[in-house]
């Protein structure tokens, strides 16, 4: 009751504050408002974008939170502030989603999945999700190597004529014992060079109450062993030449220690599993525009990741499971782009990646991998029609210090996209794209001692998409309206799956599955004036996904929905904002799913409906100060993305930020 009263008082207080900003003694004059619609509406491939100014609207804490409203996205969240968070786009699986930071891809050759919960929003300027590949012609060949690409751009320093330095101090606190201070320092070193340094510390005990389902009681248990301590530091140096040439160098280090609460087992909530990470990467990027219109892009990266996992309750002779992994990656890329004529542009890119994994496990293979990406891309603009075609070659060679290595392979992957704007007056566009792509087995798939299989074949996916976009600016109370609709069809063959063998700790990895995926993504955005210097914004996304197992017509799982794939997902965000304040409500509705391939009642995972509320206000002081209050899971719903990994109930988070 007290929490509900607090929520009601908070809502009334925010509404009063918003209305108090308006000056009712003045009559509003008619003004012409020009709204710049996002470039994603003009993208050949479906694209969705969110910028830093929108993070508060979604009550987002990390990258996974920020993109959960995107259509076609299925977040796998294992619960808690430090739980693993991965994203599957259009039912293809997390391994088919690439993640790119400032033009350079982030990868994990060990398990192929990027934990989006580890990427803080403190230094993020925008996040864009592309189905297919990013829109730029000048980009690394590796950017074409995933079924979808999540592009993250960090904050870059921008100064006026007088300011040479900026410091932003932030502090977040709230439920789960959260303490999260951060600092951002930006400095103009010379006329054309800048420095950006960001550092943060995050600590939380991670405990929260959850309802124990299925035991016939209303018992509330406490999720334990979910503590988290993380330090992240990032420094970037930027140089901008007079002729649009650019050079960037970045170094990033993070260290984390987290408990793993494990799956909820009746009457045995105890868990002592723990995970430590130490990650370091250095990356650089250079772009040059020559006088003959030739463009050059060079990227390079070095990364080293250390992971330690312990389970003191593991039943073996040692009485503990203690595994340590060291992963190293070297990466380089060269890309060229040239406009042959006013209607034809071409690009050629070549990338080389070297990966090595070490593990302190008896009889481990100690694998290494050399991957070469080569992409020839061409873009045509013929009146109202734009076409982008790419041919990617991926050549993979592997070595193993013990045993035989996975066979070498060379695979060609074509992509073609087209967009057509039939009318000059109306901003209506029709788009199509086709992509044939694959994902290579990870080091764990191939070489992990208990489950790896070295003759695994790649998992292939074909993507088909047909859609339209429409947008219109108004000089009335309605500022703009935009709408997108995309129907898609995906097929997956040689799907890599894991099935249990003689015990729960011995699994068999094999190519077995075939999946037929049909879906629909709908999206809309609008913004209008309420008068009294208040605006109303509304956005909504809907996803329909039918992902069926078509491996074997004689199987009991034939034509069953694949695990953890909801058929319907709806996300709505609505808000009222003034000059210095904003109140936003976010709601996500997800239909039921099954946690095993057989769609039987005993494998049923209920759907859920979750609401968040956020309020932000900027104080009028000498230095800009912003305050944000967020209530996650406003109505205290009991739900889970993954069976036996319950999500937290209602929680509160407060954020303070001052810019000097």
PDB file of N, CA and C in Angstrom, residues 35-38 49-59 121 124-127 155 480 525 527 573 577 584 614 616 628:
ATOM      1  N   UNK A  35      10.360  20.174 -38.161  1.00  0.00           N
ATOM      2  CA  UNK A  35      10.840  18.960 -37.521  1.00  0.00           C
ATOM      3  C   UNK A  35      11.674  18.171 -38.521  1.00  0.00           C
ATOM      4  N   UNK A  36      12.883  17.801 -38.128  1.00  0.00           N
ATOM      5  CA  UNK A  36      13.738  16.981 -38.967  1.00  0.00           C
ATOM      6  C   UNK A  36      13.500  15.518 -38.610  1.00  0.00           C
ATOM      7  N   UNK A  37      12.944  14.787 -39.551  1.00  0.00           N
ATOM      8  CA  UNK A  37      12.651  13.375 -39.314  1.00  0.00           C
ATOM      9  C   UNK A  37      13.924  12.547 -39.436  1.00  0.00           C
ATOM     10  N   UNK A  38      14.008  11.437 -38.724  1.00  0.00           N
ATOM     11  CA  UNK A  38      15.229  10.638 -38.727  1.00  0.00           C
ATOM     12  C   UNK A  38      15.556  10.072 -40.096  1.00  0.00           C
ATOM     13  N   UNK A  49      16.224   3.797 -34.606  1.00  0.00           N
ATOM     14  CA  UNK A  49      17.262   4.554 -33.901  1.00  0.00           C
ATOM     15  C   UNK A  49      16.709   5.208 -32.645  1.00  0.00           C
ATOM     16  N   UNK A  50      17.572   5.296 -31.642  1.00  0.00           N
ATOM     17  CA  UNK A  50      17.258   6.025 -30.427  1.00  0.00           C
ATOM     18  C   UNK A  50      18.487   6.834 -30.035  1.00  0.00           C
ATOM     19  N   UNK A  51      18.279   8.081 -29.622  1.00  0.00           N
ATOM     20  CA  UNK A  51      19.388   8.950 -29.249  1.00  0.00           C
ATOM     21  C   UNK A  51      19.423   9.147 -27.741  1.00  0.00           C
ATOM     22  N   UNK A  52      20.488   9.763 -27.251  1.00  0.00           N
ATOM     23  CA  UNK A  52      20.688   9.924 -25.806  1.00  0.00           C
ATOM     24  C   UNK A  52      19.571  10.727 -25.152  1.00  0.00           C
ATOM     25  N   UNK A  53      18.974  11.648 -25.871  1.00  0.00           N
ATOM     26  CA  UNK A  53      17.903  12.449 -25.276  1.00  0.00           C
ATOM     27  C   UNK A  53      16.625  11.634 -25.044  1.00  0.00           C
ATOM     28  N   UNK A  54      16.569  10.443 -25.663  1.00  0.00           N
ATOM     29  CA  UNK A  54      15.383   9.596 -25.503  1.00  0.00           C
ATOM     30  C   UNK A  54      15.551   8.515 -24.448  1.00  0.00           C
ATOM     31  N   UNK A  55      16.765   8.339 -23.907  1.00  0.00           N
ATOM     32  CA  UNK A  55      16.981   7.278 -22.922  1.00  0.00           C
ATOM     33  C   UNK A  55      16.097   7.466 -21.690  1.00  0.00           C
ATOM     34  N   UNK A  56      15.929   8.723 -21.282  1.00  0.00           N
ATOM     35  CA  UNK A  56      15.118   8.991 -20.095  1.00  0.00           C
ATOM     36  C   UNK A  56      13.652   8.635 -20.321  1.00  0.00           C
ATOM     37  N   UNK A  57      13.195   8.769 -21.563  1.00  0.00           N
ATOM     38  CA  UNK A  57      11.795   8.459 -21.859  1.00  0.00           C
ATOM     39  C   UNK A  57      11.482   6.985 -21.617  1.00  0.00           C
ATOM     40  N   UNK A  58      12.484   6.134 -21.796  1.00  0.00           N
ATOM     41  CA  UNK A  58      12.282   4.686 -21.691  1.00  0.00           C
ATOM     42  C   UNK A  58      12.697   4.134 -20.341  1.00  0.00           C
ATOM     43  N   UNK A  59      13.150   5.010 -19.427  1.00  0.00           N
ATOM     44  CA  UNK A  59      13.674   4.553 -18.131  1.00  0.00           C
ATOM     45  C   UNK A  59      14.763   3.509 -18.359  1.00  0.00           C
ATOM     46  N   UNK A 121      25.044   3.431 -20.644  1.00  0.00           N
ATOM     47  CA  UNK A 121      24.595   4.525 -21.504  1.00  0.00           C
ATOM     48  C   UNK A 121      25.274   5.847 -21.170  1.00  0.00           C
ATOM     49  N   UNK A 124      27.023   7.121 -24.387  1.00  0.00           N
ATOM     50  CA  UNK A 124      26.402   6.743 -25.664  1.00  0.00           C
ATOM     51  C   UNK A 124      25.602   7.913 -26.225  1.00  0.00           C
ATOM     52  N   UNK A 125      25.833   8.225 -27.504  1.00  0.00           N
ATOM     53  CA  UNK A 125      25.096   9.299 -28.172  1.00  0.00           C
ATOM     54  C   UNK A 125      23.872   8.770 -28.906  1.00  0.00           C
ATOM     55  N   UNK A 126      24.001   7.608 -29.554  1.00  0.00           N
ATOM     56  CA  UNK A 126      22.865   7.042 -30.290  1.00  0.00           C
ATOM     57  C   UNK A 126      23.066   5.548 -30.478  1.00  0.00           C
ATOM     58  N   UNK A 127      21.950   4.846 -30.695  1.00  0.00           N
ATOM     59  CA  UNK A 127      21.942   3.413 -30.968  1.00  0.00           C
ATOM     60  C   UNK A 127      21.020   3.184 -32.162  1.00  0.00           C
ATOM     61  N   UNK A 155      29.520   9.542 -27.388  1.00  0.00           N
ATOM     62  CA  UNK A 155      29.479  10.997 -27.368  1.00  0.00           C
ATOM     63  C   UNK A 155      30.806  11.568 -27.853  1.00  0.00           C
ATOM     64  N   UNK A 480       4.530  16.276 -36.569  1.00  0.00           N
ATOM     65  CA  UNK A 480       4.894  15.299 -37.590  1.00  0.00           C
ATOM     66  C   UNK A 480       4.214  13.969 -37.290  1.00  0.00           C
ATOM     67  N   UNK A 525       5.335   7.037 -35.044  1.00  0.00           N
ATOM     68  CA  UNK A 525       5.752   8.103 -34.141  1.00  0.00           C
ATOM     69  C   UNK A 525       5.001   9.375 -34.504  1.00  0.00           C
ATOM     70  N   UNK A 527       4.241  13.658 -32.805  1.00  0.00           N
ATOM     71  CA  UNK A 527       4.442  14.655 -31.760  1.00  0.00           C
ATOM     72  C   UNK A 527       3.530  15.835 -32.042  1.00  0.00           C
ATOM     73  N   UNK A 573       5.206   4.116 -25.999  1.00  0.00           N
ATOM     74  CA  UNK A 573       5.792   5.153 -25.154  1.00  0.00           C
ATOM     75  C   UNK A 573       5.041   6.452 -25.393  1.00  0.00           C
ATOM     76  N   UNK A 577       6.027  16.826 -22.336  1.00  0.00           N
ATOM     77  CA  UNK A 577       7.282  17.513 -22.040  1.00  0.00           C
ATOM     78  C   UNK A 577       7.129  19.014 -22.207  1.00  0.00           C
ATOM     79  N   UNK A 584       7.072  10.618 -18.785  1.00  0.00           N
ATOM     80  CA  UNK A 584       6.914   9.621 -19.829  1.00  0.00           C
ATOM     81  C   UNK A 584       6.485   8.289 -19.231  1.00  0.00           C
ATOM     82  N   UNK A 614       8.808   7.568 -15.933  1.00  0.00           N
ATOM     83  CA  UNK A 614      10.008   8.376 -15.718  1.00  0.00           C
ATOM     84  C   UNK A 614       9.660   9.860 -15.743  1.00  0.00           C
ATOM     85  N   UNK A 616      11.793  13.688 -15.659  1.00  0.00           N
ATOM     86  CA  UNK A 616      13.068  14.406 -15.685  1.00  0.00           C
ATOM     87  C   UNK A 616      12.817  15.903 -15.599  1.00  0.00           C
ATOM     88  N   UNK A 628      16.442  13.036 -12.606  1.00  0.00           N
ATOM     89  CA  UNK A 628      15.545  12.056 -13.212  1.00  0.00           C
ATOM     90  C   UNK A 628      15.112  11.036 -12.172  1.00  0.00           C
TER      91      UNK A 628
END
